[in-house]
XYZ file of C-alpha atoms in Angstrom:
704
model
C -17.066 -42.715 -21.468
C -17.843 -41.475 -18.338
C -13.812 -42.393 -17.330
C -13.168 -40.052 -20.202
C -15.243 -37.153 -19.304
C -13.698 -37.355 -15.451
C -10.966 -36.205 -17.253
C -11.849 -34.294 -20.268
C -14.394 -32.085 -17.719
C -11.881 -30.700 -14.800
C -9.501 -29.767 -18.239
C -12.057 -28.038 -19.747
C -12.879 -25.779 -16.242
C -9.272 -25.257 -16.381
C -9.513 -23.832 -19.686
C -13.021 -21.737 -18.599
C -10.424 -20.228 -15.697
C -8.113 -19.058 -18.098
C -10.689 -16.057 -19.173
C -11.110 -14.478 -15.814
C -8.922 -12.138 -14.662
C -6.748 -13.444 -11.657
C -8.285 -16.719 -11.134
C -6.365 -17.516 -13.959
C -2.988 -16.671 -12.211
C -1.637 -20.158 -11.069
C -1.500 -18.964 -7.598
C -3.167 -18.256 -4.277
C -6.274 -16.843 -5.715
C -7.268 -20.531 -7.713
C -6.193 -22.078 -5.432
C -8.383 -20.975 -2.865
C -11.196 -21.591 -5.497
C -9.808 -25.162 -6.136
C -9.132 -25.770 -2.452
C -12.773 -24.650 -1.580
C -14.179 -26.747 -4.248
C -11.886 -29.757 -3.226
C -13.362 -29.529 0.798
C -17.229 -29.352 -0.629
C -16.534 -32.176 -3.094
C -15.140 -33.849 -0.593
C -17.187 -33.988 2.232
C -19.650 -34.489 0.389
C -18.550 -37.896 -0.880
C -17.010 -39.196 2.590
C -20.429 -38.244 4.190
C -21.917 -41.020 1.134
C -22.741 -44.320 2.771
C -21.513 -45.760 -0.250
C -18.061 -45.109 0.481
C -16.413 -47.879 0.779
C -12.807 -46.286 0.460
C -11.979 -43.317 2.468
C -8.892 -42.538 0.810
C -9.759 -43.542 -2.850
C -12.378 -40.493 -2.883
C -9.921 -37.738 -2.322
C -7.059 -39.153 -4.726
C -9.336 -38.910 -6.969
C -10.845 -35.246 -6.319
C -6.928 -33.906 -6.022
C -6.957 -35.436 -9.176
C -9.403 -33.764 -11.063
C -7.977 -30.939 -9.028
C -4.637 -30.788 -10.682
C -6.086 -31.470 -14.205
C -7.804 -28.733 -13.940
C -4.796 -26.534 -12.311
C -2.819 -27.800 -16.182
C -4.169 -25.506 -18.236
C -3.129 -22.638 -15.481
C 0.339 -23.640 -15.250
C 0.744 -24.169 -18.765
C -0.257 -21.035 -19.661
C 1.807 -19.676 -16.653
C 5.028 -21.350 -17.993
C 3.936 -20.105 -21.541
C 3.870 -16.381 -20.145
C 6.422 -16.678 -17.841
C 4.359 -15.865 -14.923
C 5.158 -19.332 -13.073
C 6.498 -18.881 -9.333
C 7.291 -21.214 -6.867
C 5.095 -19.367 -4.503
C 2.454 -19.746 -6.915
C 3.478 -23.525 -7.196
C 3.708 -23.696 -3.342
C 0.086 -22.748 -2.917
C -1.383 -25.090 -5.025
C 0.235 -27.594 -2.926
C -0.819 -26.546 0.349
C -4.168 -25.242 -0.273
C -6.223 -28.184 -1.566
C -4.379 -30.961 -0.583
C -5.157 -30.301 3.260
C -7.927 -28.718 1.960
C -9.583 -32.088 0.387
C -8.359 -34.685 3.305
C -10.280 -31.396 5.735
C -13.390 -32.571 3.883
C -13.186 -36.086 3.625
C -12.337 -36.263 7.080
C -15.571 -34.570 8.684
C -18.177 -36.101 5.981
C -16.078 -39.649 6.900
C -16.931 -38.511 10.833
C -20.127 -37.875 10.400
C -20.874 -40.725 8.325
C -18.860 -43.186 11.146
C -20.723 -41.666 13.746
C -23.625 -42.500 12.094
C -25.106 -38.715 12.514
C -28.697 -38.280 10.760
C -28.434 -36.633 7.359
C -24.352 -36.452 7.474
C -24.335 -34.984 4.000
C -25.878 -31.605 5.606
C -24.031 -31.524 8.818
C -20.931 -31.765 7.023
C -21.812 -28.906 4.771
C -23.164 -27.100 7.395
C -19.610 -27.407 9.668
C -17.583 -26.342 6.604
C -19.797 -23.708 6.115
C -19.089 -22.407 9.786
C -14.971 -23.353 9.301
C -15.134 -21.578 6.021
C -17.095 -18.273 6.833
C -18.036 -18.422 10.187
C -14.178 -18.361 11.806
C -13.731 -15.932 9.040
C -16.536 -13.467 10.477
C -15.785 -13.714 13.956
C -11.846 -12.814 12.805
C -12.590 -10.484 10.515
C -15.117 -8.222 13.094
C -12.800 -9.010 16.242
C -8.797 -8.363 14.868
C -7.527 -5.718 13.048
C -5.569 -7.859 10.726
C -6.497 -7.712 6.886
C -4.667 -11.238 5.843
C -6.685 -14.110 7.011
C -6.151 -18.320 6.905
C -8.788 -20.786 7.144
C -8.868 -24.392 7.009
C -11.239 -24.708 4.037
C -10.217 -22.103 1.598
C -6.213 -21.926 2.574
C -5.012 -18.084 2.906
C -6.182 -14.511 1.829
C -2.826 -12.937 2.193
C -3.422 -9.199 2.507
C -5.253 -6.543 0.214
C -5.340 -6.810 -3.395
C -3.160 -3.556 -4.123
C 0.206 -5.529 -2.715
C 0.739 -7.599 -5.348
C 3.725 -9.646 -4.111
C 2.485 -12.509 -2.401
C 4.763 -15.283 -1.147
C 4.241 -18.547 1.139
C 4.647 -17.786 4.830
C 5.934 -19.614 7.750
C 2.867 -18.747 9.092
C 0.972 -20.382 6.425
C 3.049 -22.967 6.649
C 2.153 -23.139 10.823
C -1.527 -22.559 10.296
C -1.311 -25.919 7.601
C 0.329 -28.002 10.011
C -2.431 -27.135 12.354
C -4.810 -28.068 9.827
C -3.421 -31.880 9.411
C -3.669 -32.202 13.426
C -7.490 -31.722 12.872
C -7.471 -34.201 10.283
C -5.480 -36.939 12.203
C -8.448 -36.104 14.856
C -11.530 -36.272 13.121
C -10.020 -39.307 11.587
C -9.136 -40.967 14.769
C -12.140 -39.823 16.645
C -14.943 -42.245 15.604
C -13.077 -45.144 16.596
C -10.455 -43.887 19.118
C -11.226 -45.967 22.483
C -10.814 -49.508 19.968
C -6.777 -49.315 20.452
C -4.022 -47.843 22.795
C -2.668 -46.688 18.998
C -5.302 -44.858 18.329
C -5.779 -43.326 21.983
C -2.454 -42.423 22.369
C -2.543 -40.954 18.617
C -6.302 -38.643 19.947
C -3.970 -37.697 23.018
C -0.670 -36.267 21.073
C -3.130 -34.802 18.489
C -5.215 -32.843 21.205
C -2.014 -31.645 22.877
C -0.553 -30.733 20.052
C -3.724 -29.037 18.778
C -3.384 -26.887 22.353
C -0.342 -26.044 21.984
C -0.609 -24.840 18.486
C -3.657 -22.813 19.250
C -2.197 -20.952 22.438
C 0.774 -19.886 19.912
C -1.596 -18.701 16.786
C -0.550 -14.768 18.007
C 2.903 -15.733 18.428
C 3.541 -17.804 14.872
C 1.641 -15.154 12.826
C -1.541 -16.672 12.355
C -3.765 -13.957 14.264
C -3.088 -10.529 14.950
C -4.986 -9.243 18.072
C -4.906 -5.066 18.882
C -2.586 -6.315 22.247
C -0.351 -7.818 20.513
C 0.226 -5.678 17.870
C 0.626 -2.500 20.505
C 3.047 -5.092 22.357
C 5.521 -5.356 19.357
C 5.476 -1.979 18.952
C 6.524 -1.284 21.759
C 5.404 2.107 23.318
C 2.546 4.758 23.103
C 1.279 8.076 23.094
C -1.654 9.865 24.465
C -3.634 13.078 22.700
C -6.930 14.077 23.372
C -8.394 12.158 20.721
C -5.826 9.602 20.126
C -3.559 6.494 21.264
C -0.273 5.982 19.459
C 1.731 2.865 19.094
C 4.628 2.912 17.643
C 8.381 1.816 18.055
C 10.422 3.798 19.583
C 13.521 2.876 18.000
C 12.672 4.137 14.562
C 10.032 6.807 16.113
C 12.340 10.057 17.720
C 10.326 11.700 20.773
C 10.762 14.984 18.462
C 9.248 13.077 15.602
C 6.251 11.607 18.052
C 5.523 14.629 19.154
C 5.147 16.327 15.460
C 2.827 13.030 14.256
C 0.641 13.463 17.600
C 0.268 17.222 16.877
C -0.489 16.177 12.849
C -3.524 13.724 14.565
C -5.022 16.471 16.013
C -5.409 19.189 13.302
C -6.284 16.638 10.736
C -8.832 15.017 13.227
C -9.950 19.251 13.906
C -9.990 20.041 9.898
C -11.868 16.541 8.808
C -14.692 16.713 11.526
C -15.163 20.660 10.475
C -15.552 19.419 6.946
C -17.909 16.837 7.962
C -19.671 18.672 10.175
C -19.479 15.854 12.514
C -19.482 16.225 16.360
C -17.105 13.588 18.185
C -18.321 11.666 21.316
C -15.919 13.055 24.367
C -15.079 9.525 25.858
C -13.966 7.796 22.327
C -10.387 7.526 21.136
C -8.465 6.820 18.095
C -6.130 4.165 18.344
C -3.378 4.923 15.432
C -0.949 2.597 14.828
C 2.704 3.321 13.241
C 4.769 1.422 11.659
C 8.627 1.571 11.575
C 8.225 0.752 7.759
C 6.035 -1.003 5.440
C 7.381 -4.525 6.097
C 7.171 -4.709 9.593
C 2.963 -3.595 8.793
C 3.175 -6.732 6.230
C 4.199 -8.821 8.928
C 1.961 -7.788 12.184
C -1.256 -7.198 9.874
C -0.999 -8.253 6.344
C -0.798 -4.886 4.508
C 2.271 -3.539 3.502
C 2.123 -0.592 1.143
C -1.283 -0.393 1.596
C -2.482 1.623 4.650
C -5.896 1.294 6.108
C -8.408 1.588 8.347
C -10.568 -1.695 10.014
C -13.925 0.421 9.784
C -15.587 -2.433 10.575
C -14.231 -2.757 14.243
C -15.860 -1.067 17.158
C -12.588 0.492 18.013
C -11.240 3.425 16.000
C -7.920 2.522 14.071
C -6.008 3.667 11.691
C -2.681 1.824 10.465
C 0.100 3.283 8.759
C 4.000 2.585 8.094
C 6.171 5.434 8.717
C 7.139 6.569 5.175
C 3.587 7.122 4.383
C 2.243 9.522 7.191
C 2.882 12.800 4.998
C 0.910 11.200 2.440
C -2.070 9.528 4.029
C -2.603 10.127 7.303
C -5.539 12.819 6.593
C -6.698 10.557 3.964
C -6.956 7.320 6.395
C -8.840 9.964 8.793
C -11.508 10.183 6.792
C -12.465 6.659 6.819
C -12.239 6.794 10.619
C -14.480 9.669 10.843
C -17.147 8.589 8.095
C -17.534 5.722 10.616
C -19.930 8.086 12.157
C -22.994 8.095 9.625
C -21.819 4.733 8.158
C -24.041 1.630 8.195
C -24.754 -0.494 10.994
C -23.182 -3.702 9.489
C -19.593 -2.398 8.820
C -19.479 1.303 9.664
C -18.965 1.832 5.674
C -21.040 2.599 2.738
C -22.533 -0.459 0.140
C -20.446 1.888 -2.226
C -16.694 1.669 -2.180
C -16.561 4.298 -4.407
C -18.128 6.377 -1.995
C -15.582 5.211 0.701
C -12.627 6.199 -1.098
C -14.075 9.200 -2.644
C -15.074 11.110 -0.005
C -11.570 10.339 1.308
C -9.788 11.833 -1.547
C -11.889 14.876 -1.539
C -11.308 15.832 1.596
C -7.172 15.027 1.564
C -7.048 15.848 -2.155
C -3.584 14.018 -2.340
C -3.223 12.827 -5.644
C -0.969 14.672 -7.110
C 0.921 17.591 -5.488
C 1.071 19.435 -8.823
C -3.013 19.090 -10.387
C -6.398 18.984 -8.071
C -8.628 16.364 -8.566
C -10.883 18.052 -11.010
C -7.679 18.648 -13.178
C -6.907 15.207 -12.953
C -9.784 14.077 -14.478
C -10.593 17.514 -16.729
C -7.516 16.532 -18.374
C -8.846 13.317 -19.753
C -10.842 13.524 -23.313
C -13.879 12.263 -22.255
C -15.220 12.569 -19.059
C -17.316 9.034 -17.307
C -21.103 8.822 -18.352
C -23.398 8.704 -15.663
C -23.686 4.963 -16.531
C -19.641 4.385 -16.235
C -19.775 6.749 -12.919
C -22.353 4.752 -11.171
C -20.339 1.420 -12.662
C -17.148 3.127 -10.564
C -18.516 3.677 -7.325
C -19.617 -0.386 -7.209
C -17.429 -2.754 -5.411
C -16.511 -4.391 -8.538
C -16.059 -1.406 -11.070
C -14.372 0.411 -8.248
C -11.358 -2.580 -8.291
C -11.733 -2.830 -12.412
C -9.423 0.070 -12.331
C -5.911 0.867 -11.074
C -6.561 2.163 -7.480
C -5.165 5.820 -8.414
C -7.773 5.737 -11.377
C -10.941 4.886 -9.317
C -9.752 6.594 -6.172
C -9.249 10.423 -8.071
C -12.301 9.774 -10.336
C -14.069 9.190 -7.144
C -12.803 11.781 -5.017
C -13.386 14.108 -7.980
C -17.061 13.701 -8.135
C -17.616 13.750 -3.859
C -15.529 17.038 -3.915
C -18.081 18.375 -6.652
C -21.213 17.103 -4.084
C -19.617 17.942 -0.808
C -19.015 21.608 -2.663
C -21.918 22.523 -4.347
C -24.527 20.542 -2.221
C -25.088 20.057 2.017
C -22.216 18.301 3.491
C -25.883 16.375 5.358
C -26.901 15.275 1.499
C -23.725 13.262 1.512
C -23.876 11.197 5.091
C -27.293 10.825 4.698
C -26.710 8.528 1.377
C -23.098 7.216 2.476
C -24.261 4.432 4.198
C -27.072 2.646 1.943
C -24.660 4.876 -0.962
C -28.289 6.242 -2.337
C -27.537 9.068 -4.099
C -30.851 9.512 -5.692
C -33.110 9.653 -2.949
C -30.652 12.047 -0.627
C -30.347 14.624 -3.485
C -33.238 17.069 -4.911
C -31.909 16.266 -8.625
C -31.287 13.006 -9.998
C -28.058 11.281 -10.074
C -27.701 12.342 -13.741
C -27.873 15.535 -13.244
C -25.250 15.742 -10.695
C -23.077 13.650 -13.204
C -24.031 16.325 -15.401
C -23.390 19.639 -12.921
C -19.793 18.025 -12.398
C -18.916 17.656 -15.796
C -19.848 21.367 -16.605
C -17.072 21.767 -13.891
C -14.880 19.717 -15.022
C -15.387 21.669 -18.217
C -14.700 25.116 -16.215
C -11.584 23.763 -14.846
C -8.825 25.188 -15.844
C -5.878 22.812 -17.222
C -2.043 23.399 -18.726
C 0.122 20.840 -19.596
C 1.415 19.688 -16.298
C -1.967 18.554 -15.106
C -2.301 16.595 -19.079
C 1.146 14.691 -17.837
C -0.220 14.264 -14.516
C -3.629 13.103 -16.037
C -1.923 10.521 -18.507
C 0.551 9.018 -15.204
C -2.507 7.932 -12.904
C -4.741 6.783 -16.028
C -2.540 5.120 -17.753
C -1.758 2.599 -14.325
C -3.074 -0.647 -14.940
C -5.482 -2.412 -12.123
C -4.638 -6.027 -10.544
C -7.112 -7.680 -13.061
C -5.583 -6.479 -16.202
C -1.832 -8.016 -15.758
C -0.757 -10.351 -17.309
C 0.882 -11.832 -14.494
C -0.113 -10.343 -11.228
C 1.862 -11.914 -8.607
C 5.212 -12.700 -10.805
C 8.537 -10.792 -9.147
C 11.332 -10.624 -10.995
C 14.798 -11.365 -9.422
C 15.593 -7.580 -10.079
C 12.511 -5.757 -8.119
C 12.772 -8.894 -5.130
C 16.187 -7.329 -5.163
C 14.983 -3.745 -5.570
C 12.998 -4.611 -2.490
C 15.568 -5.803 -0.690
C 16.767 -2.898 -0.698
C 14.439 -0.164 -0.371
C 13.669 -3.079 3.107
C 17.158 -2.529 4.327
C 17.342 0.867 4.413
C 13.890 1.501 5.615
C 15.518 -0.333 8.266
C 18.136 1.772 8.795
C 20.755 -1.350 7.635
C 23.087 0.839 5.083
C 25.234 -1.812 4.995
C 23.227 -4.794 3.754
C 21.378 -1.959 1.629
C 24.604 -1.395 -0.084
C 25.490 -4.505 -0.694
C 21.989 -5.911 -2.286
C 22.344 -2.630 -4.460
C 25.514 -4.184 -5.608
C 24.039 -7.533 -5.810
C 21.764 -5.912 -8.139
C 23.639 -3.922 -10.270
C 25.942 -6.627 -10.711
C 22.799 -9.231 -11.764
C 22.059 -5.876 -14.335
C 24.195 -3.755 -14.791
C 22.305 -2.263 -18.203
C 19.597 -1.421 -16.396
C 19.762 2.512 -15.841
C 17.734 2.853 -12.228
C 19.916 0.538 -10.995
C 23.293 1.255 -12.363
C 22.160 5.256 -11.282
C 20.938 4.018 -7.901
C 24.583 1.653 -7.331
C 26.418 5.302 -8.600
C 24.531 7.561 -5.526
C 25.054 4.550 -3.413
C 28.588 4.297 -4.261
C 29.486 8.072 -4.280
C 27.934 8.027 -0.050
C 30.538 5.488 0.582
C 33.480 7.548 -1.178
C 33.934 5.471 -4.135
C 34.141 8.237 -6.695
C 36.695 6.701 -8.882
C 34.675 3.102 -9.619
C 31.287 5.842 -10.267
C 33.607 7.336 -12.606
C 35.105 4.525 -14.691
C 31.318 2.423 -14.600
C 29.985 4.873 -17.272
C 31.170 4.464 -20.618
C 29.639 5.906 -23.834
C 27.607 3.986 -24.349
C 25.471 5.882 -21.284
C 23.541 8.703 -22.879
C 21.464 9.568 -20.295
C 21.206 13.173 -18.343
C 21.307 11.321 -14.548
C 24.163 8.804 -15.829
C 26.372 11.978 -17.443
C 25.479 14.367 -14.163
C 26.464 11.294 -11.173
C 29.702 10.660 -13.687
C 30.481 14.645 -13.384
C 29.867 14.438 -9.928
C 32.426 11.389 -9.329
C 35.326 13.313 -10.698
C 33.870 16.258 -8.601
C 34.433 14.856 -5.980
C 37.628 13.291 -7.206
C 39.183 16.938 -7.424
C 39.176 16.398 -10.866
C 37.391 19.708 -12.316
C 38.594 19.951 -15.613
C 36.941 16.338 -16.345
C 34.119 16.617 -14.275
C 33.632 20.161 -16.337
C 34.060 18.026 -20.086
C 31.091 15.803 -18.873
C 28.890 18.555 -17.819
C 29.312 20.820 -20.922
C 28.598 17.519 -23.253
C 25.317 17.706 -21.893
C 24.963 21.250 -21.073
C 22.802 21.882 -24.489
C 20.353 19.025 -23.766
C 19.870 19.829 -19.795
C 19.092 23.496 -21.182
C 16.808 22.087 -23.980
C 14.664 18.971 -20.868
C 11.531 20.393 -19.901
C 12.276 17.327 -16.794
C 12.047 19.561 -13.944
C 14.675 17.804 -11.900
C 16.701 18.881 -14.614
C 15.913 22.363 -14.618
C 18.481 23.898 -12.120
C 21.200 21.066 -12.680
C 23.808 23.547 -14.440
C 23.359 26.533 -12.595
C 23.975 24.026 -9.054
C 27.522 22.802 -10.874
C 27.863 26.722 -12.570
C 31.294 27.162 -11.128
C 33.861 24.651 -8.548
C 32.738 26.499 -5.086
C 28.588 26.087 -5.978
C 29.800 22.443 -7.255
C 31.867 21.156 -4.387
C 28.712 22.389 -2.361
C 26.231 20.458 -4.296
C 28.403 17.410 -4.336
C 29.245 17.492 -0.191
C 25.615 18.216 0.604
C 24.033 14.923 -1.723
C 26.906 12.883 -0.738
C 28.771 13.600 2.122
C 25.493 15.320 3.720
C 27.589 18.000 4.448
C 26.048 21.325 4.603
C 26.911 24.799 4.739
C 27.937 27.547 7.607
C 26.403 30.931 7.936
C 29.171 32.696 5.701
C 29.200 30.067 2.980
C 25.560 30.233 2.774
C 25.972 33.596 1.398
C 28.524 32.719 -0.894
C 25.630 29.849 -2.632
C 23.339 30.795 -5.256
C 19.500 30.694 -5.003
C 19.385 26.381 -6.117
C 22.035 25.595 -3.513
C 20.462 27.747 -0.824
C 17.072 25.769 -1.493
C 18.500 22.860 -1.674
C 20.952 23.208 1.478
C 17.139 23.847 3.436
C 15.839 21.215 2.044
C 18.681 19.008 3.568
C 18.767 20.849 6.690
C 15.299 19.719 6.651
C 15.594 15.987 5.745
C 18.395 15.641 8.448
C 16.675 17.048 10.977
C 19.488 19.783 11.360
C 16.803 22.480 13.018
C 19.177 25.262 14.159
C 20.455 25.102 10.319
C 16.706 25.355 9.511
C 15.992 28.457 11.032
C 19.331 29.923 10.296
C 19.010 29.087 6.321
C 15.232 30.856 6.259
C 16.089 33.953 7.728
C 18.705 34.214 5.270
C 16.675 33.279 2.888
C 14.222 35.941 3.387
C 16.934 38.223 1.279
C 16.215 36.095 -1.663
C 12.819 36.607 -4.052
C 10.338 33.291 -3.800
C 10.672 30.679 -6.936
C 7.170 28.655 -7.136
C 9.298 26.157 -9.047
C 10.767 25.286 -5.148
C 7.351 25.317 -3.971
C 7.871 21.526 -2.451
C 10.659 22.703 -0.162
C 8.673 25.784 1.187
C 6.166 23.975 2.211
C 8.245 21.948 3.807
C 10.053 24.176 5.404
C 7.203 26.411 6.876
C 5.667 23.223 8.272
C 9.068 22.981 9.699
C 8.808 26.203 10.946
C 5.102 26.351 12.680
C 6.254 22.825 14.363
C 9.342 24.861 16.070
C 7.395 27.411 17.078
C 8.966 30.325 14.453
C 5.216 31.327 13.903
C 6.229 34.572 12.838
C 8.877 33.726 10.497
C 6.871 30.832 9.107
C 3.904 33.750 8.595
C 6.218 35.814 6.727
C 6.760 33.145 3.979
C 3.067 32.211 3.637
C 2.360 35.908 3.282
C 4.776 35.758 0.216
C 3.463 32.709 -1.210
C 0.072 33.963 -1.163
C 1.675 37.330 -3.026
C 2.550 34.961 -5.855
C 0.872 33.555 -8.583
C 0.888 29.674 -8.081
C -0.761 26.387 -9.316
C -4.516 26.000 -8.242
C -2.771 22.935 -6.236
C -0.141 24.959 -4.762
C -2.857 27.089 -3.442
C -4.382 24.681 -1.681
C -1.506 23.478 -0.553
C -0.875 26.607 0.837
C -4.482 26.652 2.512
C -3.676 23.654 4.396
C -0.373 25.540 5.787
C -2.256 28.392 7.179
C -4.444 26.210 8.942
C -1.761 24.438 10.391
C -0.179 27.663 10.970
C -3.950 28.582 12.895
C -4.316 25.720 14.703
C -0.451 25.401 16.354
C -0.830 29.268 17.507
C -4.350 28.639 18.730
């Protein structure tokens, strides 16, 4: 009966895990749990003086662990969630952890240390938690390796998790510790044991000297060295890779840092110490950031460190710099333990409230107000907690918390919020109850004007699922892997490999419309217009597909066939509500305009002064946008002057914003001011008004 229970109980435990999000996945989270339990179990077992066979217990424990893993494995295979990386985590995490626990317990038993089980538990606790805390308080990285529980690969929002060479290297160190602890009790009994001990000690010394080089830890000095270049301003030390950031870009982002710093400090009523500088790490792209500090698409601020820091990839700077700076400056009124708030919702809520970048079309209040029901006081209190915040998708939690905090900051003195922030104690720092605050927030949402655009934005955000709700949170298909590789090569400026990868992806899945469209664009940029035109058949009826086919014919100078394709979809284009199709016909209104469009889009050729004046407004505006994208400053200025004779259209607000931003930076403040004034006189969306106000503040900052 006892032997039967030995086999049944682990399987039952595995079945119970199937009801727990993330832990039911046959991947690193469940492997971490198994490794931790197995390590302590093995340590206590080995420390017992009843033990006769030192290897029997760990083998038995590993057998129980893998029996518990069996339901997870079967479930993963049944729902197509199985990955080889998940299997590798289950091999590389429990096995070394169990053997390490055995080695520690055996050491104390063999040395006849009093209370061997107590010392075993304390030693393993130090390894599991003590070393983690030391690394946490001293390094900016957000990934951690541990001899007891294996690996924490980084932020939960970065869903793709795979076995890295760093983890393999670290686990080899775990095995060296196992060998050392195993030999230590009898190291002097033979020359063989002495040799093994000496070899192991030397290997450990060499291994620990190379932790940074092998990516096991990432000290600030190492990250700075790998990025290679630096630039200092009044409040910042910027670290960047000069191969990916031009001097002009460095100057631009340095100024943006200082401007956002001034804006955030003013909004939060902060006095910054004169001798305190913020380190800003600007990575070439998310893949480099993942390799160096463990966060790929997640920009972050390690608020727990004494040194103020930002970690952002170049592609995300425009969207998140202000948000992340709020995290840095809010450390001023954070708690003493980790410089933050005990409410994750308040930490992210204040950053989202100040930056307000949840959507380019709708304000925070409009997004939440578009929902049919608002969060109750109970729901909001839960959402502001650690578990509640991460229970929802990131965009949902950030937006809801941001809207509520924006209400608090707009309706009450900012000092109330700063006092409540560190202890997450809103009840005792506002003159009304939490329920009354939520009621007031609801009233503000009720008074918020919304339209169909806001409802669409809200639906897109609130339809997102959190990592805990996904069936296969870490499963990455071949298509997604190749898609990620494609964007990596683009970000790494290796267009040859990027085109090769998208071609491989297209061959792998030619029926995927998104893949087909992106492949077609890359082919058109390479001059393979005929191949693109022939790739679309009668079954390709999507508007994007037909427009690409029409553009391909135009690049072949076959205007008749190009126009035939365009006219076949003209009624659908005119009836479409999609913003990206609104000007598809005007941009291709005649052969001259169409040639200008395809030359700009696929050949990066921009019109001169005379040709620009012959274009219609959509082509002029997109030429302006392309000039800004390609850093063609002289053309940007020239186009901006010529466009003063045209009426402004709110449909092009994003491009006007980009134009004004660059004109201000380039020193053409009067020209920028002219566009700001004209936009102010227009009827704009509330979110556009917010963004225009930011441009006015940027303009004021630059002119002093």
